[in-house]
Coordinates of C-alpha atoms in Angstrom, one line a residue:
M1 CA -229.9 -116.6 45.1
T2 CA -226.6 -115.1 46.1
N3 CA -225.1 -115.5 49.6
I4 CA -225.8 -111.8 50.3
E5 CA -229.5 -112.3 49.5
F6 CA -229.5 -115.4 51.6
K7 CA -228.0 -113.5 54.5
E8 CA -230.5 -110.6 54.2
K9 CA -233.5 -113.0 54.1
L10 CA -232.2 -114.8 57.2
Q11 CA -231.8 -111.6 59.1
I12 CA -235.3 -110.5 58.3
A13 CA -236.7 -113.8 59.5
I14 CA -234.8 -113.6 62.7
Q15 CA -235.6 -110.0 63.4
K16 CA -239.3 -110.5 62.8
Q17 CA -239.3 -113.9 64.5
N18 CA -241.2 -115.1 61.5
H19 CA -241.5 -118.9 61.7
E20 CA -242.7 -119.4 58.1
L21 CA -240.0 -117.2 56.7
L22 CA -237.4 -119.0 58.8
E23 CA -238.5 -122.4 57.4
E24 CA -238.3 -121.0 53.9
V25 CA -234.7 -119.9 54.6
I26 CA -233.8 -123.4 55.9
E27 CA -235.2 -124.9 52.7
L28 CA -233.0 -122.4 50.7
F29 CA -230.0 -123.5 52.8
W30 CA -230.3 -127.1 51.7
S31 CA -230.0 -126.2 48.1
F32 CA -227.5 -123.4 48.4
E33 CA -223.9 -124.1 47.2
P34 CA -221.2 -123.8 48.2
K35 CA -222.2 -123.9 51.8
N36 CA -218.9 -122.6 53.1
L37 CA -220.1 -119.1 51.9
I38 CA -222.9 -119.2 54.4
E39 CA -221.0 -120.8 57.3
E40 CA -221.8 -117.8 59.6
E41 CA -225.5 -118.0 58.6
F42 CA -225.6 -121.7 59.3
N43 CA -224.4 -121.1 62.8
Q44 CA -227.2 -118.4 63.2
L45 CA -229.7 -121.1 62.2
L46 CA -228.4 -123.4 64.9
L47 CA -228.8 -120.6 67.4
T48 CA -232.4 -119.7 66.5
P49 CA -234.7 -121.7 68.8
N50 CA -238.0 -121.1 67.1
H51 CA -237.8 -123.9 64.5
Y52 CA -237.7 -127.7 64.8
Q53 CA -234.9 -128.5 62.4
H54 CA -231.9 -128.5 64.8
Q55 CA -231.7 -132.3 64.5
Y56 CA -231.4 -132.3 60.7
L57 CA -229.0 -129.3 60.6
T58 CA -226.8 -130.8 63.3
K59 CA -226.7 -134.2 61.6
Y60 CA -225.7 -132.4 58.4
L61 CA -223.0 -130.6 60.4
Q62 CA -221.8 -134.0 61.6
D63 CA -221.9 -135.8 58.3
V64 CA -220.8 -133.2 55.8
L65 CA -220.0 -129.7 57.0
R66 CA -217.9 -130.1 60.2
F67 CA -217.5 -126.4 60.6
E68 CA -215.0 -125.8 63.4
S69 CA -216.7 -122.4 64.0
S70 CA -219.8 -124.3 65.1
V71 CA -218.2 -125.7 68.2
S72 CA -218.6 -122.5 70.2
V73 CA -222.2 -122.2 68.9
I74 CA -223.0 -125.7 70.1
D75 CA -221.4 -124.9 73.5
Q76 CA -223.7 -121.8 73.7
I77 CA -226.8 -123.9 72.8
L78 CA -226.0 -126.6 75.3
T79 CA -225.3 -124.1 78.0
Q80 CA -228.4 -122.0 77.5
G81 CA -230.7 -124.8 76.3
F82 CA -234.1 -124.3 74.6
E83 CA -237.5 -125.6 75.3
Y84 CA -237.3 -128.7 73.1
M85 CA -233.8 -129.8 74.0
N86 CA -235.3 -133.0 75.5
H87 CA -237.6 -133.6 72.5
Y88 CA -237.6 -137.2 71.3
S89 CA -237.8 -138.3 67.7
E90 CA -237.3 -141.7 66.2
D91 CA -233.6 -140.8 66.1
G92 CA -233.3 -139.9 69.7
V93 CA -233.0 -136.6 71.6
I94 CA -231.5 -133.6 69.9
A95 CA -228.6 -133.6 72.3
K96 CA -227.5 -136.8 70.7
W97 CA -226.7 -135.1 67.4
F98 CA -224.8 -132.3 69.1
S99 CA -222.6 -135.0 70.7
H100 CA -222.1 -136.7 67.3
A101 CA -221.2 -133.4 65.7
L102 CA -218.7 -132.4 68.3
M103 CA -217.0 -135.8 68.1
D104 CA -216.8 -135.8 64.3
I105 CA -215.5 -132.2 64.2
G106 CA -212.9 -133.7 66.6
T107 CA -210.8 -130.6 67.4
P108 CA -209.4 -130.1 70.9
E109 CA -212.0 -127.4 71.4
A110 CA -214.8 -129.8 70.4
I111 CA -213.6 -132.5 72.8
T112 CA -213.3 -129.9 75.6
V113 CA -216.9 -128.9 75.0
L114 CA -218.0 -132.6 75.1
K115 CA -216.2 -133.0 78.4
K116 CA -217.7 -129.8 79.8
H117 CA -221.3 -130.8 79.1
A118 CA -220.7 -134.4 80.3
E119 CA -221.2 -132.7 83.6
S120 CA -224.3 -130.8 82.6
S121 CA -227.2 -130.4 85.0
N122 CA -229.5 -131.4 82.1
P123 CA -229.6 -135.3 82.3
E124 CA -230.3 -135.7 78.6
I125 CA -227.3 -133.6 77.6
R126 CA -225.0 -135.1 80.3
Q127 CA -225.8 -138.7 79.4
E128 CA -225.4 -138.2 75.6
M129 CA -222.0 -136.5 76.1
Q130 CA -220.9 -139.2 78.5
Y131 CA -221.9 -141.9 76.1
R132 CA -220.0 -140.3 73.2
L133 CA -216.9 -139.9 75.3
L134 CA -217.1 -143.5 76.6
K135 CA -217.8 -145.0 73.2
N136 CA -214.8 -143.2 71.7
G137 CA -212.4 -144.3 74.5
I138 CA -211.8 -140.7 75.8
I139 CA -213.1 -141.9 79.2
N140 CA -213.3 -145.5 80.4
K141 CA -216.1 -145.2 82.9
I142 CA -219.1 -143.0 83.7
P143 CA -218.8 -141.1 87.0
Y144 CA -221.6 -141.5 89.6
D145 CA -222.4 -140.4 93.1
S146 CA -220.9 -142.7 95.8
I147 CA -223.3 -145.3 97.2
S148 CA -223.0 -147.6 100.2
L149 CA -223.9 -150.8 98.4
Q150 CA -221.1 -153.4 97.8
L151 CA -220.6 -153.7 94.0
T152 CA -219.4 -156.4 91.7
S153 CA -219.1 -157.2 88.0
Y154 CA -222.5 -158.0 86.3
E155 CA -220.9 -160.9 84.4
E156 CA -219.2 -162.4 87.5
Q157 CA -222.4 -162.2 89.5
Q158 CA -224.6 -163.8 86.9
A159 CA -222.1 -166.7 86.7
S160 CA -222.5 -167.3 90.5
L161 CA -226.4 -167.3 90.6
P162 CA -228.8 -170.1 89.8
T163 CA -230.0 -170.1 86.2
E164 CA -233.6 -171.3 86.9
G165 CA -236.1 -171.7 89.7
N166 CA -237.6 -169.4 92.3
H167 CA -235.0 -167.7 94.4
F168 CA -234.8 -164.9 96.9
I169 CA -231.7 -163.1 95.7
A170 CA -230.7 -159.9 97.5
H171 CA -227.9 -157.6 98.7
E172 CA -226.8 -158.2 102.3
A173 CA -225.0 -155.8 104.6
D174 CA -224.6 -156.5 108.3
D175 CA -228.0 -157.8 109.4
T176 CA -230.0 -156.1 106.7
L177 CA -231.3 -156.8 103.2
T178 CA -231.8 -154.3 100.4
F179 CA -234.9 -153.9 98.4
Y180 CA -235.5 -151.5 95.5
A181 CA -238.3 -149.4 94.4
A182 CA -238.8 -146.7 91.7
F183 CA -240.6 -143.4 92.2
N184 CA -241.1 -139.9 90.8
D185 CA -239.1 -137.0 92.1
A186 CA -241.6 -135.8 94.6
I187 CA -241.8 -139.1 96.5
A188 CA -238.1 -139.8 96.2
N189 CA -237.0 -136.4 97.5
Y190 CA -239.2 -136.6 100.5
A191 CA -238.1 -140.2 101.3
V192 CA -234.4 -139.5 101.1
A193 CA -234.7 -136.2 103.1
N194 CA -236.8 -137.7 105.8
Q195 CA -235.6 -141.4 105.7
R196 CA -239.2 -142.5 105.6
F197 CA -242.0 -142.4 103.1
G198 CA -244.8 -139.8 103.3
G199 CA -245.5 -136.3 102.0
H200 CA -248.3 -135.2 99.7
A201 CA -247.2 -137.5 96.8
F202 CA -247.0 -140.8 98.5
S203 CA -250.2 -142.8 99.0
F204 CA -250.7 -145.2 101.9
N205 CA -254.0 -146.2 100.3
R206 CA -252.4 -148.1 97.4
M207 CA -250.1 -151.1 97.3
T208 CA -246.3 -150.5 97.1
W209 CA -244.1 -153.1 95.5
I210 CA -240.5 -153.7 96.5
K211 CA -237.9 -155.9 94.8
P212 CA -234.7 -157.4 96.1
S213 CA -233.4 -158.1 92.6
F214 CA -231.5 -155.1 91.2
M215 CA -231.7 -156.4 87.6
W216 CA -235.5 -156.9 87.8
M217 CA -235.8 -153.4 89.1
M218 CA -233.8 -152.2 86.1
Y219 CA -236.1 -154.0 83.8
R220 CA -239.2 -152.7 85.4
S221 CA -238.1 -149.1 85.5
E222 CA -236.3 -149.3 82.1
W223 CA -233.1 -148.3 83.9
A224 CA -234.8 -145.3 85.6
T225 CA -236.3 -143.9 82.4
A226 CA -239.9 -145.1 82.7
E227 CA -242.5 -142.5 83.5
N228 CA -242.8 -141.9 87.3
Q229 CA -239.9 -144.3 87.8
Q230 CA -237.0 -142.0 87.2
R231 CA -235.6 -142.3 90.7
I232 CA -234.3 -145.6 92.1
L233 CA -234.2 -146.0 95.9
A234 CA -232.3 -148.7 97.8
L235 CA -234.4 -149.6 100.9
R236 CA -232.5 -151.3 103.6
I237 CA -234.5 -153.3 106.3
R238 CA -233.5 -155.9 108.9
K239 CA -233.6 -159.5 107.9
Q240 CA -236.1 -160.4 110.6
D241 CA -238.6 -157.9 109.1
A242 CA -238.1 -159.3 105.7
V243 CA -238.8 -162.8 107.1
K244 CA -241.9 -161.6 108.8
M245 CA -243.2 -160.1 105.5
L246 CA -242.6 -163.4 103.8
Q247 CA -244.4 -165.3 106.5
E248 CA -247.4 -163.0 106.1
G249 CA -247.3 -163.1 102.3
V250 CA -249.9 -164.7 100.0
L251 CA -249.3 -165.4 96.3
S252 CA -250.9 -162.7 94.1
S253 CA -252.4 -165.3 91.8
F254 CA -254.0 -168.7 92.4
D255 CA -251.7 -171.8 92.4
A256 CA -253.5 -175.1 92.5
T257 CA -250.4 -176.8 93.9
K258 CA -250.5 -174.6 97.0
Y259 CA -254.3 -174.6 97.7
T260 CA -257.0 -177.2 97.6
D261 CA -259.3 -174.7 95.9
E262 CA -259.5 -171.1 94.8
A263 CA -261.8 -170.1 97.6
A264 CA -259.1 -171.0 100.2
W265 CA -256.6 -168.9 98.4
K266 CA -259.0 -165.9 98.2
Q267 CA -259.7 -166.2 101.9
D268 CA -256.0 -166.0 102.6
L269 CA -255.6 -163.1 100.2
S270 CA -258.4 -161.1 101.9
Q271 CA -256.7 -161.5 105.3
S272 CA -253.2 -160.6 104.3
E273 CA -251.6 -157.2 103.6
V274 CA -248.6 -158.8 101.9
R275 CA -248.6 -160.0 98.3
I276 CA -246.0 -162.3 96.8
Q277 CA -245.4 -162.4 93.1
W278 CA -242.8 -164.3 91.0
D279 CA -241.7 -163.0 87.7
P280 CA -238.9 -163.9 85.3
D281 CA -235.7 -162.2 86.1
H282 CA -234.0 -160.3 83.2
D283 CA -230.6 -159.9 81.7
E284 CA -228.9 -156.6 80.7
F285 CA -230.8 -156.6 77.5
G286 CA -234.2 -157.0 79.1
M287 CA -234.5 -160.6 78.0
K288 CA -236.3 -163.1 80.2
L289 CA -234.3 -165.6 82.2
K290 CA -235.5 -169.0 83.4
R291 CA -234.8 -167.9 87.0
K292 CA -237.6 -166.1 88.7
A293 CA -237.3 -163.0 91.0
I294 CA -239.6 -162.2 93.9
Q295 CA -241.7 -159.0 94.3
I296 CA -243.4 -158.1 97.6
G297 CA -246.5 -155.9 97.6
L298 CA -247.4 -154.1 100.8
K299 CA -250.5 -152.3 101.9
G300 CA -252.4 -151.2 104.9
E301 CA -250.7 -151.4 108.3
V302 CA -247.8 -153.4 107.0
L303 CA -247.1 -150.7 104.5
R304 CA -247.3 -148.0 107.1
K305 CA -244.9 -149.9 109.4
F306 CA -242.5 -150.5 106.5
A307 CA -242.6 -146.9 105.3
T308 CA -242.2 -145.3 108.7
E309 CA -240.6 -147.8 111.1
M310 CA -238.8 -150.7 109.4
L311 CA -236.4 -148.8 107.1
S312 CA -232.9 -148.4 108.5
Q313 CA -231.7 -146.5 105.4
I314 CA -233.2 -145.0 102.2
E315 CA -230.5 -144.3 99.6
D316 CA -230.9 -142.7 96.2
I317 CA -228.9 -144.7 93.7
T318 CA -230.2 -143.1 90.5
S319 CA -226.8 -141.6 89.6
F320 CA -225.3 -145.1 89.8
V321 CA -228.1 -146.6 87.8
T322 CA -227.8 -144.0 85.0
A323 CA -224.0 -144.5 84.8
Q324 CA -224.4 -148.3 84.5
R325 CA -227.1 -147.9 81.9
I326 CA -224.7 -145.9 79.7
Q327 CA -221.8 -148.3 80.6
K328 CA -223.7 -151.4 79.5
S329 CA -224.6 -149.9 76.2
I330 CA -220.9 -150.0 75.3
N331 CA -219.9 -153.3 76.8
S332 CA -221.0 -155.8 79.4
D333 CA -218.4 -154.7 81.9
F334 CA -220.7 -152.8 84.2
L335 CA -221.4 -152.9 87.9
V336 CA -224.3 -154.1 90.0
P337 CA -225.0 -154.5 93.7
Q338 CA -223.5 -157.7 95.1
E339 CA -226.3 -160.2 95.5
K340 CA -226.6 -163.8 96.6
V341 CA -229.3 -166.5 97.2
F342 CA -230.9 -166.5 100.7
F343 CA -232.3 -169.5 102.5
F344 CA -234.7 -168.6 105.3
E345 CA -235.5 -170.9 108.3
G346 CA -239.1 -172.1 108.2
N347 CA -241.6 -173.3 105.6
F348 CA -242.3 -170.9 102.8
L349 CA -243.7 -173.5 100.3
K350 CA -247.0 -171.6 100.4
I351 CA -245.4 -168.7 98.6
S352 CA -243.3 -171.0 96.3
L353 CA -240.0 -170.2 98.0

């Protein structure tokens, strides 16, 4: 087939929006040589959103073709988007391969397009472009929205914390402690706007779990990527309210060293609206540590008071979390909220503290 015949067939497929014919043209593209004769047609294939081979075409652009003329085409695609831009395959999202292609083309125009879409409103596009710029040393940190939490180096903080045992570790500011919880957009938007929980999406009839350990929250929410956990909220409450919750807490599972029998534990459990659970803390790779982190589950009247009365601040830190997730994938020099071990007055042996 000549390049003229190839062009004609492609134009017919695009005009008729014929998916089968378009797939046939793509198959012809793979065998056509030399490909520089159909550079313009290749760019048309990239611009045509009714097929699912963008990933393969873009990877081929990255590995082999590196057409400079494709830069403006990629810019147009990333600006306009298409319905499967966030589609995942075993090789990642399609936006990943656009970032690869732009970096490997490497012209000033290509780098400019990378930087432009590193500020995209589409989180998949934005994060992929930021990652590529960071990995190649074009930027040295990922920008994020300002937050009120005091921050420190992850490595420095880990070196200062116990390596094993049960510990209440949290961020402190003034007379408050910070807990974390992950929610979907509907719950998070209402909570941040109203500085309390409520609205149609939040349920007071189910238990809500809060965690003072930032890294355990990152493990649990998969760094704000798990379903219905894409928004991370920092919840600030007074220390005295945190102590009261601990005093009312009951271990979520039976511990023979704390109760004479299971019946006594069940009785305490039935009378309390606060659950205490200890789980292994995790490092930046999601690996378990010997140190255990505390979770506190709230329900009933305690949950209502927590959600509507106790909170002195609800802060959305999702932007910060996303930036550190990208940063840690390049090196371990990322930031976390500053945390330390707390020792509370009173006897908390019944909850293993």
